[in-house]
Tab-separated table of C-alpha atoms in Angstrom:
chain	number	residue	atom	x	y	z
H	1	MET	CA	-85.084	-16.942	56.676
H	2	LEU	CA	-82.763	-15.079	54.284
H	3	ILE	CA	-85.349	-12.386	53.707
H	4	ALA	CA	-85.910	-11.926	57.444
H	5	LEU	CA	-82.180	-11.574	58.087
H	6	VAL	CA	-81.770	-8.947	55.362
H	7	GLN	CA	-84.777	-7.021	56.651
H	8	LYS	CA	-83.125	-6.994	60.098
H	9	ASN	CA	-79.913	-5.615	58.538
H	10	GLN	CA	-78.052	-8.864	59.209
H	11	VAL	CA	-76.836	-9.002	55.629
H	12	ASN	CA	-73.483	-10.646	56.409
H	13	LEU	CA	-75.188	-13.541	58.174
H	14	ALA	CA	-77.692	-13.881	55.327
H	15	LEU	CA	-74.810	-13.904	52.856
H	16	SER	CA	-72.957	-16.657	54.745
H	17	ILE	CA	-76.062	-18.850	54.869
H	18	PHE	CA	-76.809	-18.182	51.206
H	19	ILE	CA	-73.316	-19.232	50.091
H	20	LYS	CA	-73.483	-22.374	52.244
H	21	LEU	CA	-76.824	-23.328	50.728
H	22	LEU	CA	-75.505	-22.816	47.221
H	23	GLU	CA	-72.389	-24.869	47.906
H	24	THR	CA	-74.496	-27.759	49.197
H	25	ASN	CA	-76.974	-27.449	46.296
H	26	SER	CA	-79.796	-26.969	48.762
H	27	VAL	CA	-83.222	-26.552	47.184
H	28	GLY	CA	-84.015	-24.061	49.924
H	29	VAL	CA	-82.005	-21.369	48.164
H	30	SER	CA	-83.940	-21.799	44.923
H	31	ASN	CA	-86.113	-18.802	45.631
H	32	SER	CA	-86.075	-15.804	43.326
H	33	VAL	CA	-87.504	-13.493	45.976
H	34	ALA	CA	-84.780	-14.387	48.486
H	35	CYS	CA	-82.042	-13.918	45.874
H	36	ASN	CA	-83.411	-10.556	44.824
H	37	VAL	CA	-83.768	-9.353	48.411
H	38	LEU	CA	-80.197	-10.381	49.208
H	39	LEU	CA	-78.791	-8.610	46.148
H	40	VAL	CA	-80.723	-5.464	47.004
H	41	GLY	CA	-79.483	-5.638	50.592
H	42	LEU	CA	-75.885	-5.928	49.426
H	43	ARG	CA	-76.359	-2.969	47.109
H	44	LYS	CA	-77.831	-0.809	49.848
H	45	GLY	CA	-74.935	-1.759	52.103
H	46	ASN	CA	-72.440	-0.745	49.404
H	47	MET	CA	-70.992	-4.274	49.561
H	48	LYS	CA	-69.705	-4.343	45.982
H	49	THR	CA	-67.351	-7.308	46.385
H	50	GLU	CA	-70.014	-9.418	48.069
H	51	PHE	CA	-72.581	-8.389	45.444
H	52	LYS	CA	-70.281	-9.634	42.690
H	53	ARG	CA	-69.615	-12.859	44.605
H	54	VAL	CA	-73.322	-13.647	44.893
H	55	PHE	CA	-73.921	-12.715	41.290
H	56	ASP	CA	-71.086	-14.975	40.107
H	57	LYS	CA	-72.398	-17.822	42.243
H	58	LEU	CA	-75.835	-17.463	40.682
H	59	ARG	CA	-74.309	-17.711	37.218
H	60	GLU	CA	-72.435	-20.962	37.926
H	61	GLY	CA	-73.832	-23.744	35.822
H	62	GLU	CA	-75.717	-21.312	33.569
H	63	ASN	CA	-74.775	-19.886	30.199
H	64	LYS	CA	-71.379	-18.185	30.553
H	65	ASN	CA	-72.202	-15.117	28.492
H	66	VAL	CA	-71.822	-11.795	30.250
H	67	PHE	CA	-75.207	-11.472	31.976
H	68	PRO	CA	-77.709	-13.998	30.586
H	69	PHE	CA	-80.653	-12.821	32.686
H	70	ASP	CA	-83.030	-13.466	29.834
H	71	ARG	CA	-82.152	-17.169	29.901
H	72	TRP	CA	-82.452	-17.544	33.647
H	73	GLY	CA	-86.216	-17.366	33.363
H	74	GLU	CA	-86.404	-20.350	31.013
H	75	GLU	CA	-87.459	-23.841	31.980
H	76	GLY	CA	-84.846	-25.499	34.160
H	77	SER	CA	-83.484	-22.198	35.440
H	78	TRP	CA	-84.709	-21.112	38.867
H	79	PHE	CA	-83.498	-17.544	39.305
H	80	SER	CA	-85.700	-14.800	37.885
H	81	PRO	CA	-84.442	-11.251	38.592
H	82	ASP	CA	-86.964	-8.498	39.246
H	83	LEU	CA	-86.691	-4.813	38.361
H	84	CYS	CA	-84.992	-3.948	41.641
H	85	THR	CA	-82.299	-6.551	40.942
H	86	TYR	CA	-81.720	-5.160	37.461
H	87	ASN	CA	-81.482	-1.620	38.812
H	88	CYS	CA	-79.013	-2.640	41.507
H	89	LEU	CA	-76.857	-4.581	39.079
H	90	ILE	CA	-76.788	-1.811	36.470
H	91	HIS	CA	-75.893	0.731	39.150
H	92	VAL	CA	-73.066	-1.394	40.559
H	93	LEU	CA	-71.644	-2.114	37.105
H	94	PHE	CA	-71.499	1.591	36.261
H	95	LEU	CA	-69.912	2.353	39.652
H	96	LEU	CA	-67.246	-0.248	38.871
H	97	GLY	CA	-66.610	1.336	35.469
H	98	LYS	CA	-68.042	-1.644	33.570
H	99	VAL	CA	-70.098	0.497	31.233
H	100	GLU	CA	-70.397	-2.042	28.418
H	101	ASP	CA	-71.642	-4.700	30.819
H	102	GLY	CA	-74.076	-2.210	32.317
H	103	LEU	CA	-75.486	-1.441	28.884
H	104	VAL	CA	-75.798	-5.168	28.138
H	105	VAL	CA	-77.934	-5.612	31.259
H	106	TRP	CA	-79.908	-2.484	30.299
H	107	GLU	CA	-80.732	-3.975	26.897
H	108	GLU	CA	-81.650	-7.329	28.455
H	109	LEU	CA	-84.018	-5.572	30.850
H	110	LYS	CA	-85.777	-3.828	27.969
H	111	GLY	CA	-86.160	-7.139	26.176
H	112	SER	CA	-87.376	-9.096	29.205
H	113	LEU	CA	-90.949	-10.275	29.587
H	114	GLY	CA	-93.071	-8.540	32.193
H	115	LEU	CA	-90.462	-5.957	33.190
H	116	GLU	CA	-89.894	-2.393	32.034
H	117	PRO	CA	-87.328	0.230	33.073
H	118	ASP	CA	-88.638	2.806	35.532
H	119	GLY	CA	-87.502	6.382	36.117
H	120	TYR	CA	-84.706	5.235	38.405
H	121	THR	CA	-83.356	2.850	35.757
H	122	TYR	CA	-83.199	5.608	33.152
H	123	ARG	CA	-81.550	7.915	35.652
H	124	ILE	CA	-78.713	5.554	36.579
H	125	VAL	CA	-78.014	4.677	32.941
H	126	ILE	CA	-77.876	8.350	31.914
H	127	GLN	CA	-75.657	9.161	34.888
H	128	GLY	CA	-73.373	6.206	34.209
H	129	CYS	CA	-72.971	6.975	30.516
H	130	GLY	CA	-72.394	10.672	31.181
H	131	LYS	CA	-69.668	10.033	33.748
H	132	ALA	CA	-67.990	7.588	31.371
H	133	TYR	CA	-68.018	10.129	28.508
H	134	ARG	CA	-70.494	7.926	26.607
H	135	ILE	CA	-72.606	10.963	25.885
H	136	ASN	CA	-74.181	9.619	22.688
H	137	ASP	CA	-75.491	6.631	24.626
H	138	ALA	CA	-76.785	8.975	27.339
H	139	ILE	CA	-78.631	11.060	24.742
H	140	ILE	CA	-80.224	7.940	23.238
H	141	VAL	CA	-81.450	6.812	26.661
H	142	PHE	CA	-82.708	10.337	27.442
H	143	THR	CA	-84.652	10.359	24.159
H	144	GLU	CA	-86.145	6.951	24.945
H	145	MET	CA	-87.151	8.241	28.350
H	146	GLN	CA	-88.994	11.161	26.756
H	147	TYR	CA	-90.658	8.923	24.163
H	148	ASN	CA	-91.899	6.523	26.840
H	149	GLY	CA	-93.414	9.349	28.867
H	150	ILE	CA	-91.166	8.914	31.910
H	151	CYS	CA	-90.933	12.061	34.038
H	152	LEU	CA	-87.777	14.063	33.351
H	153	ASP	CA	-86.695	15.487	36.681
H	154	THR	CA	-83.865	17.797	37.735
H	155	VAL	CA	-81.487	14.913	38.464
H	156	VAL	CA	-81.867	13.507	34.957
H	157	TYR	CA	-81.287	16.899	33.336
H	158	ASN	CA	-78.288	17.566	35.594
H	159	SER	CA	-76.732	14.226	34.663
H	160	LEU	CA	-77.079	14.812	30.935
H	161	LEU	CA	-76.022	18.451	31.232
H	162	ASP	CA	-72.854	17.437	33.076
H	163	GLY	CA	-72.116	14.774	30.467
H	164	LEU	CA	-72.518	17.214	27.586
H	165	PHE	CA	-70.097	19.671	29.157
H	166	LYS	CA	-67.585	16.896	29.800
H	167	ALA	CA	-67.867	15.874	26.153
H	168	ARG	CA	-67.265	19.545	25.197
H	169	LYS	CA	-70.650	19.777	23.495
H	170	LEU	CA	-71.145	23.352	24.637
H	171	THR	CA	-73.995	24.333	22.322
H	172	ASP	CA	-75.921	21.152	23.067
H	173	ALA	CA	-75.465	21.711	26.802
H	174	CYS	CA	-76.758	25.285	26.650
H	175	ASN	CA	-79.700	24.216	24.494
H	176	LEU	CA	-80.544	21.476	26.977
H	177	PHE	CA	-80.503	23.967	29.833
H	178	GLN	CA	-82.909	26.234	27.953
H	179	LYS	CA	-85.165	23.280	27.146
H	180	MET	CA	-85.139	22.250	30.792
H	181	ILE	CA	-86.330	25.562	32.222
H	182	GLU	CA	-88.359	26.988	29.319
H	183	ASP	CA	-89.900	24.081	27.409
H	184	ASP	CA	-90.281	21.429	30.101
H	185	GLY	CA	-90.663	23.714	33.095
H	186	VAL	CA	-88.222	21.741	35.233
H	187	ARG	CA	-86.818	23.831	38.055
H	188	ALA	CA	-83.041	24.243	38.041
H	189	SER	CA	-81.353	23.432	41.335
H	190	CYS	CA	-78.195	24.885	42.867
H	191	TRP	CA	-76.401	21.848	41.512
H	192	THR	CA	-77.709	22.656	38.023
H	193	TYR	CA	-76.120	26.091	38.175
H	194	ASN	CA	-72.887	24.636	39.561
H	195	ILE	CA	-72.717	22.289	36.571
H	196	LEU	CA	-73.508	25.156	34.193
H	197	ILE	CA	-70.886	27.538	35.609
H	198	ASP	CA	-68.204	24.866	35.904
H	199	GLY	CA	-68.898	23.583	32.390
H	200	LEU	CA	-68.738	27.039	30.826
H	201	PHE	CA	-65.457	27.862	32.594
H	202	LYS	CA	-63.848	24.570	31.592
H	203	ASN	CA	-64.923	25.111	27.989
H	204	GLY	CA	-63.303	28.531	27.804
H	205	LYS	CA	-66.468	30.570	28.322
H	206	GLY	CA	-65.622	32.319	31.579
H	207	LEU	CA	-67.558	35.489	30.808
H	208	ALA	CA	-70.666	33.499	29.936
H	209	ALA	CA	-70.293	31.647	33.215
H	210	TYR	CA	-70.681	34.961	35.045
H	211	ILE	CA	-73.596	36.167	32.952
H	212	TYR	CA	-75.595	33.051	31.996
H	213	PRO	CA	-77.049	32.089	35.428
H	214	VAL	CA	-78.620	35.526	35.918
H	215	LEU	CA	-80.258	35.748	32.496
C-alpha cells in the first residue's frame, strides 16, 4: 500500500500511514522495499524535514551511532537500505551542510555487502565536498572514480573544477580543465566556461579569463 501511494504521488498520505504503523509496532511496515520507496519519494519531493523524521524513526531502537546502515542488515534488524536510499541520504546530508555525516554514509556504502557506488553517488559526493571547500576529499573521490572505471562526465569535471577555484588552487584547476578537454575528451559546456572565467577573475587572473576560453 505504501509503495502504491508513493507511486501515485500521495507521499504525505504514505508518510502518515508509515508513521502510524511504526508507532504501533506493526509488522506490516517491516518491509525494506517500502521504506526505501518512501525515502526516495520524500527526496524527490524535496521534503527534507519529513525525510529526516522517517530516517530518525527507522533508527529508533537500533545502534545510536551516526548512521549504522551496516548493522541494519544484521540478524534481528529488518531495514536494509538499497543504493537509491544511500544516494538520497548522502545528497540530503550534503544539502543540509552535514558533510561529515555524508562522508560517513559514503564510507558505509563502500563497505556494504552487495552494493557499490554508481556514477550518481560519486557525482553528489564530489559536488558536496567541493561546495563545502573539502577539496582534498573531492579529489580523493574523483581519483577513486577514475580507478573504478566510472565514466567522468561534464558535471563531475565542473563540480571539481568549481571546488578547486573556490579553494584557490588555480594551477590545479587549469590543469584539470586541460585534462578534461585534451586527455579525456570530455566536452566543455557553457557552465564549464562560466566556472573557468569566474574562477580566474576571483583569483586575480582577469586577463587570463578573457583569453583562456578562446585558446
